[in-house]
Amino acid sequence: MRPPQMLDELRRMSARVGRNILLVQGAGGNSSVKDGDVLWVKASGTWLADAEDKEIFVPVALSAARAALMHGDERVPLAPNAGTSLRASIETSLHALMPQRIVLHVHSVNTIAWAVRTDARDEFARRLDGLAWRYLDYHHPGLPLARAVSDAIADDTVDVLILGNHGLVVGAASCDAAEALVADVEQRLALEQRSAPAADHGTLRTICAGTNYRLPRDPRGHDIATDRYSRAIATSGSLYPDHVVFLGPGLPVLEHREKLSAMIAQTTANGLPPPVALLVPDLGSLIREDASDGAEAMLSCLALVTCRLPLTARVDYLTAENEHALLNWDAERYRQQLTADR
């Protein structure tokens, strides 16, 4: 199957967007282009940042994708002669529903920092005035989200979707227009970043000595632990899907004078896996030695989101049911595995 010429433009734009951690973290986000009855969409578990170096886009029959949504099918089959073993993005139905030729979905830090707040509706209305936009409450990614999008765009053309506890979706006629629209929304929703005290690397290394934990590669990952406001927000619940998928629900805290080895032993004795990452109050964060690049990116993302939230913000966390659905979803296990193998 011959890719359309615009797919090269989509690759370049996707790579630029994917390398901006304020817009995309790890395997999060996706993009697509429509070419007749073929929808070229990012494959599940691949990284937008790799768009120019790897074949991350797969062809899907557009009519089949829309039919799958109508029949409640979670998986969307690839177009005939696709020539790949990759799966289409779990958000393919969303891309198929949006009428614009180019659709771009990002996990914008600024958007998420607003979209987790219960008191942000008036701010969205004021800041996005003049755009064709809609706000959707949180829905499980994939089919439930696609159905909500279908209802939201049924009676009008919508170029911007704000997804509660999730991110941002834009549709446009070209890659340049889609990227410019994301930049416009980013500027409108920009939030001031709160600075955090420095981490104590020496003490952290002493704490994790003899364990299979280490310091995160990105120094920003420590900010969740050293800033008391960010720490309070992060330890009160899960804010968005990719945090749950790659780090697990919430973030555990190593209490004062508690030994890391003892904490891990107790966790294992309770039949739970050792946490992917944990916080040491006022000192910094720790992450498992075998943590994937995706988990590293999610720790950085959480730091970037929480430092933009005031402690007085009324936050709408994911429910235990939301977390359970994400952790027991085959599509997310597949995405985790691809990220681990990257």
PDB file of C-alpha atoms in Angstrom, residues 137-323:
ATOM      1  CA  ASP A 137     -15.630  14.718  31.077  1.00  0.00           C
ATOM      2  CA  TYR A 138     -13.239  11.810  31.585  1.00  0.00           C
ATOM      3  CA  HIS A 139     -14.031   8.674  29.593  1.00  0.00           C
ATOM      4  CA  HIS A 140     -12.024   5.460  29.376  1.00  0.00           C
ATOM      5  CA  PRO A 141      -9.696   5.698  26.317  1.00  0.00           C
ATOM      6  CA  GLY A 142     -10.771   3.832  23.212  1.00  0.00           C
ATOM      7  CA  LEU A 143     -14.407   3.022  22.553  1.00  0.00           C
ATOM      8  CA  PRO A 144     -16.049   4.884  25.490  1.00  0.00           C
ATOM      9  CA  LEU A 145     -14.112   8.051  24.651  1.00  0.00           C
ATOM     10  CA  ALA A 146     -14.911   7.713  20.940  1.00  0.00           C
ATOM     11  CA  ARG A 147     -18.629   7.469  21.700  1.00  0.00           C
ATOM     12  CA  ALA A 148     -18.442  10.615  23.824  1.00  0.00           C
ATOM     13  CA  VAL A 149     -16.612  12.402  20.998  1.00  0.00           C
ATOM     14  CA  SER A 150     -19.248  11.240  18.520  1.00  0.00           C
ATOM     15  CA  ASP A 151     -21.960  12.855  20.644  1.00  0.00           C
ATOM     16  CA  ALA A 152     -19.925  16.040  21.123  1.00  0.00           C
ATOM     17  CA  ILE A 153     -19.342  16.667  17.421  1.00  0.00           C
ATOM     18  CA  ALA A 154     -22.674  15.372  16.101  1.00  0.00           C
ATOM     19  CA  ASP A 155     -24.310  18.758  15.532  1.00  0.00           C
ATOM     20  CA  ASP A 156     -21.375  21.033  14.835  1.00  0.00           C
ATOM     21  CA  THR A 157     -17.823  21.166  13.552  1.00  0.00           C
ATOM     22  CA  VAL A 158     -15.405  21.052  16.449  1.00  0.00           C
ATOM     23  CA  ASP A 159     -11.701  21.773  15.951  1.00  0.00           C
ATOM     24  CA  VAL A 160     -10.573  21.520  19.584  1.00  0.00           C
ATOM     25  CA  LEU A 161     -11.511  18.912  22.170  1.00  0.00           C
ATOM     26  CA  ILE A 162     -10.461  19.215  25.809  1.00  0.00           C
ATOM     27  CA  LEU A 163     -10.549  15.746  27.376  1.00  0.00           C
ATOM     28  CA  GLY A 164     -11.083  15.741  31.130  1.00  0.00           C
ATOM     29  CA  ASN A 165      -8.151  14.128  33.002  1.00  0.00           C
ATOM     30  CA  HIS A 166      -6.588  13.250  29.663  1.00  0.00           C
ATOM     31  CA  GLY A 167      -5.434  15.858  27.172  1.00  0.00           C
ATOM     32  CA  LEU A 168      -6.086  17.775  23.975  1.00  0.00           C
ATOM     33  CA  VAL A 169      -7.306  16.818  20.478  1.00  0.00           C
ATOM     34  CA  VAL A 170      -7.260  19.130  17.462  1.00  0.00           C
ATOM     35  CA  GLY A 171      -8.408  18.660  13.879  1.00  0.00           C
ATOM     36  CA  ALA A 172      -7.241  20.703  10.886  1.00  0.00           C
ATOM     37  CA  ALA A 173      -6.856  20.624   7.119  1.00  0.00           C
ATOM     38  CA  SER A 174      -3.051  20.426   7.200  1.00  0.00           C
ATOM     39  CA  CYS A 175      -0.197  19.476   9.497  1.00  0.00           C
ATOM     40  CA  ASP A 176       0.928  23.087   9.809  1.00  0.00           C
ATOM     41  CA  ALA A 177      -2.585  24.166  10.763  1.00  0.00           C
ATOM     42  CA  ALA A 178      -2.903  21.394  13.369  1.00  0.00           C
ATOM     43  CA  GLU A 179       0.453  22.251  14.927  1.00  0.00           C
ATOM     44  CA  ALA A 180      -0.427  25.958  14.946  1.00  0.00           C
ATOM     45  CA  LEU A 181      -3.776  25.225  16.613  1.00  0.00           C
ATOM     46  CA  VAL A 182      -2.053  23.239  19.378  1.00  0.00           C
ATOM     47  CA  ALA A 183       0.372  26.141  19.858  1.00  0.00           C
ATOM     48  CA  ASP A 184      -2.555  28.569  20.082  1.00  0.00           C
ATOM     49  CA  VAL A 185      -4.326  26.466  22.708  1.00  0.00           C
ATOM     50  CA  GLU A 186      -1.049  26.072  24.610  1.00  0.00           C
ATOM     51  CA  GLN A 187      -0.565  29.832  24.726  1.00  0.00           C
ATOM     52  CA  ARG A 188      -4.135  30.388  25.909  1.00  0.00           C
ATOM     53  CA  LEU A 189      -3.874  27.737  28.645  1.00  0.00           C
ATOM     54  CA  ALA A 190      -0.286  28.470  29.738  1.00  0.00           C
ATOM     55  CA  LEU A 191       0.235  28.201  33.497  1.00  0.00           C
ATOM     56  CA  GLU A 192       3.068  29.495  35.634  1.00  0.00           C
ATOM     57  CA  GLN A 193       5.416  26.802  36.887  1.00  0.00           C
ATOM     58  CA  ARG A 194       6.136  26.651  40.622  1.00  0.00           C
ATOM     59  CA  SER A 195       9.828  26.128  41.432  1.00  0.00           C
ATOM     60  CA  ALA A 196      10.792  23.247  43.730  1.00  0.00           C
ATOM     61  CA  PRO A 197      13.645  22.852  46.232  1.00  0.00           C
ATOM     62  CA  ALA A 198      16.663  20.902  45.026  1.00  0.00           C
ATOM     63  CA  ALA A 199      16.863  17.156  45.605  1.00  0.00           C
ATOM     64  CA  ASP A 200      19.401  15.602  47.979  1.00  0.00           C
ATOM     65  CA  HIS A 201      21.112  13.182  45.595  1.00  0.00           C
ATOM     66  CA  GLY A 202      23.622  11.945  48.142  1.00  0.00           C
ATOM     67  CA  THR A 203      21.032  10.912  50.710  1.00  0.00           C
ATOM     68  CA  LEU A 204      18.846   9.357  48.008  1.00  0.00           C
ATOM     69  CA  ARG A 205      21.751   7.197  46.824  1.00  0.00           C
ATOM     70  CA  THR A 206      22.335   6.070  50.388  1.00  0.00           C
ATOM     71  CA  ILE A 207      18.642   5.165  50.776  1.00  0.00           C
ATOM     72  CA  CYS A 208      18.525   3.045  47.627  1.00  0.00           C
ATOM     73  CA  ALA A 209      21.936   1.366  48.131  1.00  0.00           C
ATOM     74  CA  GLY A 210      21.578  -2.400  47.984  1.00  0.00           C
ATOM     75  CA  THR A 211      18.127  -2.239  46.401  1.00  0.00           C
ATOM     76  CA  ASN A 212      16.967  -2.292  42.795  1.00  0.00           C
ATOM     77  CA  TYR A 213      16.043   1.389  42.912  1.00  0.00           C
ATOM     78  CA  ARG A 214      17.920   4.390  41.515  1.00  0.00           C
ATOM     79  CA  LEU A 215      17.528   8.102  40.920  1.00  0.00           C
ATOM     80  CA  PRO A 216      15.418   9.152  37.892  1.00  0.00           C
ATOM     81  CA  ARG A 217      17.414  10.324  34.875  1.00  0.00           C
ATOM     82  CA  ASP A 218      15.416  13.547  34.562  1.00  0.00           C
ATOM     83  CA  PRO A 219      16.109  15.833  37.575  1.00  0.00           C
ATOM     84  CA  ARG A 220      12.578  17.231  37.245  1.00  0.00           C
ATOM     85  CA  GLY A 221      11.251  13.923  38.537  1.00  0.00           C
ATOM     86  CA  HIS A 222      12.414  14.919  42.019  1.00  0.00           C
ATOM     87  CA  ASP A 223      10.198  18.012  42.130  1.00  0.00           C
ATOM     88  CA  ILE A 224       7.113  15.968  43.075  1.00  0.00           C
ATOM     89  CA  ALA A 225       8.845  14.925  46.299  1.00  0.00           C
ATOM     90  CA  THR A 226      10.683  18.122  47.236  1.00  0.00           C
ATOM     91  CA  ASP A 227       7.752  20.510  46.690  1.00  0.00           C
ATOM     92  CA  ARG A 228       5.135  19.935  49.382  1.00  0.00           C
ATOM     93  CA  TYR A 229       2.288  21.224  47.206  1.00  0.00           C
ATOM     94  CA  SER A 230       3.133  18.912  44.314  1.00  0.00           C
ATOM     95  CA  ARG A 231       3.627  16.029  46.739  1.00  0.00           C
ATOM     96  CA  ALA A 232       0.209  16.564  48.341  1.00  0.00           C
ATOM     97  CA  ILE A 233      -1.501  16.566  44.946  1.00  0.00           C
ATOM     98  CA  ALA A 234       0.399  13.555  43.592  1.00  0.00           C
ATOM     99  CA  THR A 235      -0.204  11.378  46.641  1.00  0.00           C
ATOM    100  CA  SER A 236      -3.945  12.063  46.770  1.00  0.00           C
ATOM    101  CA  GLY A 237      -4.808  10.026  43.682  1.00  0.00           C
ATOM    102  CA  SER A 238      -4.209   9.413  39.977  1.00  0.00           C
ATOM    103  CA  LEU A 239      -4.653  12.362  37.636  1.00  0.00           C
ATOM    104  CA  TYR A 240      -4.679  10.834  34.118  1.00  0.00           C
ATOM    105  CA  PRO A 241      -4.531   7.441  32.327  1.00  0.00           C
ATOM    106  CA  ASP A 242      -0.859   7.189  31.349  1.00  0.00           C
ATOM    107  CA  HIS A 243       0.216   7.764  34.942  1.00  0.00           C
ATOM    108  CA  VAL A 244      -1.791   4.693  36.000  1.00  0.00           C
ATOM    109  CA  VAL A 245      -0.572   2.608  33.055  1.00  0.00           C
ATOM    110  CA  PHE A 246       3.155   3.274  33.447  1.00  0.00           C
ATOM    111  CA  LEU A 247       3.585   4.137  37.151  1.00  0.00           C
ATOM    112  CA  GLY A 248       0.616   2.448  38.783  1.00  0.00           C
ATOM    113  CA  PRO A 249      -2.161   4.181  40.732  1.00  0.00           C
ATOM    114  CA  GLY A 250      -1.031   7.008  42.989  1.00  0.00           C
ATOM    115  CA  LEU A 251       2.554   7.249  44.236  1.00  0.00           C
ATOM    116  CA  PRO A 252       3.767   5.622  47.478  1.00  0.00           C
ATOM    117  CA  VAL A 253       5.789   7.587  50.014  1.00  0.00           C
ATOM    118  CA  LEU A 254       8.796   6.349  51.973  1.00  0.00           C
ATOM    119  CA  GLU A 255       8.067   7.709  55.434  1.00  0.00           C
ATOM    120  CA  HIS A 256      10.694   9.305  57.677  1.00  0.00           C
ATOM    121  CA  ARG A 257      13.183   6.744  59.038  1.00  0.00           C
ATOM    122  CA  GLU A 258      11.447   3.922  57.129  1.00  0.00           C
ATOM    123  CA  LYS A 259      13.915   1.640  55.346  1.00  0.00           C
ATOM    124  CA  LEU A 260      13.360   1.145  51.628  1.00  0.00           C
ATOM    125  CA  SER A 261      14.171  -2.571  51.828  1.00  0.00           C
ATOM    126  CA  ALA A 262      11.590  -3.017  54.594  1.00  0.00           C
ATOM    127  CA  MET A 263       8.956  -1.112  52.603  1.00  0.00           C
ATOM    128  CA  ILE A 264       9.552  -3.280  49.525  1.00  0.00           C
ATOM    129  CA  ALA A 265       9.452  -6.475  51.606  1.00  0.00           C
ATOM    130  CA  GLN A 266       6.131  -5.446  53.149  1.00  0.00           C
ATOM    131  CA  THR A 267       4.698  -4.579  49.740  1.00  0.00           C
ATOM    132  CA  THR A 268       5.726  -7.958  48.341  1.00  0.00           C
ATOM    133  CA  ALA A 269       4.336  -9.752  51.408  1.00  0.00           C
ATOM    134  CA  ASN A 270       0.988  -8.096  50.692  1.00  0.00           C
ATOM    135  CA  GLY A 271       1.005  -9.690  47.228  1.00  0.00           C
ATOM    136  CA  LEU A 272       1.745  -6.460  45.383  1.00  0.00           C
ATOM    137  CA  PRO A 273       4.611  -5.704  42.989  1.00  0.00           C
ATOM    138  CA  PRO A 274       7.275  -3.235  44.146  1.00  0.00           C
ATOM    139  CA  PRO A 275       6.231   0.299  43.126  1.00  0.00           C
ATOM    140  CA  VAL A 276       7.667   1.591  39.860  1.00  0.00           C
ATOM    141  CA  ALA A 277       8.487   4.890  41.554  1.00  0.00           C
ATOM    142  CA  LEU A 278       8.180   6.377  45.016  1.00  0.00           C
ATOM    143  CA  LEU A 279       8.641   9.677  46.809  1.00  0.00           C
ATOM    144  CA  VAL A 280      10.989  10.476  49.688  1.00  0.00           C
ATOM    145  CA  PRO A 281       9.519  13.677  51.190  1.00  0.00           C
ATOM    146  CA  ASP A 282      11.787  16.725  50.924  1.00  0.00           C
ATOM    147  CA  LEU A 283      14.620  14.620  49.460  1.00  0.00           C
ATOM    148  CA  GLY A 284      13.515  13.488  45.997  1.00  0.00           C
ATOM    149  CA  SER A 285      12.162  10.562  43.991  1.00  0.00           C
ATOM    150  CA  LEU A 286      13.336   7.024  43.329  1.00  0.00           C
ATOM    151  CA  ILE A 287      12.505   4.736  40.424  1.00  0.00           C
ATOM    152  CA  ARG A 288      13.033   1.029  39.837  1.00  0.00           C
ATOM    153  CA  GLU A 289      16.165   0.069  37.920  1.00  0.00           C
ATOM    154  CA  ASP A 290      14.072  -1.846  35.377  1.00  0.00           C
ATOM    155  CA  ALA A 291      11.648   1.036  34.783  1.00  0.00           C
ATOM    156  CA  SER A 292      10.935   1.666  31.102  1.00  0.00           C
ATOM    157  CA  ASP A 293      11.593   4.917  29.267  1.00  0.00           C
ATOM    158  CA  GLY A 294       7.824   5.370  29.340  1.00  0.00           C
ATOM    159  CA  ALA A 295       7.773   5.232  33.134  1.00  0.00           C
ATOM    160  CA  GLU A 296      10.622   7.756  33.302  1.00  0.00           C
ATOM    161  CA  ALA A 297       8.674  10.080  31.020  1.00  0.00           C
ATOM    162  CA  MET A 298       5.540   9.731  33.151  1.00  0.00           C
ATOM    163  CA  LEU A 299       7.411  10.700  36.317  1.00  0.00           C
ATOM    164  CA  SER A 300       8.646  13.846  34.568  1.00  0.00           C
ATOM    165  CA  CYS A 301       5.142  14.547  33.273  1.00  0.00           C
ATOM    166  CA  LEU A 302       3.638  14.273  36.734  1.00  0.00           C
ATOM    167  CA  ALA A 303       6.179  16.757  38.045  1.00  0.00           C
ATOM    168  CA  LEU A 304       5.377  19.178  35.226  1.00  0.00           C
ATOM    169  CA  VAL A 305       1.631  18.914  35.817  1.00  0.00           C
ATOM    170  CA  THR A 306       1.611  19.143  39.614  1.00  0.00           C
ATOM    171  CA  CYS A 307       3.932  22.161  39.688  1.00  0.00           C
ATOM    172  CA  ARG A 308       1.275  24.012  37.675  1.00  0.00           C
ATOM    173  CA  LEU A 309      -1.512  23.216  40.136  1.00  0.00           C
ATOM    174  CA  PRO A 310      -2.052  25.367  43.231  1.00  0.00           C
ATOM    175  CA  LEU A 311      -2.781  23.408  46.388  1.00  0.00           C
ATOM    176  CA  THR A 312      -6.139  25.193  46.558  1.00  0.00           C
ATOM    177  CA  ALA A 313      -7.204  23.690  43.226  1.00  0.00           C
ATOM    178  CA  ARG A 314     -10.219  21.399  43.374  1.00  0.00           C
ATOM    179  CA  VAL A 315      -8.866  18.293  41.675  1.00  0.00           C
ATOM    180  CA  ASP A 316     -11.001  15.587  40.087  1.00  0.00           C
ATOM    181  CA  TYR A 317      -8.987  12.349  40.454  1.00  0.00           C
ATOM    182  CA  LEU A 318      -9.601   9.128  38.562  1.00  0.00           C
ATOM    183  CA  THR A 319     -11.768   6.704  40.492  1.00  0.00           C
ATOM    184  CA  ALA A 320     -10.702   3.237  41.654  1.00  0.00           C
ATOM    185  CA  GLU A 321     -12.940   1.856  38.897  1.00  0.00           C
ATOM    186  CA  ASN A 322     -11.131   4.019  36.315  1.00  0.00           C
ATOM    187  CA  GLU A 323      -7.771   2.731  37.561  1.00  0.00           C
TER     188      GLU A 323
END
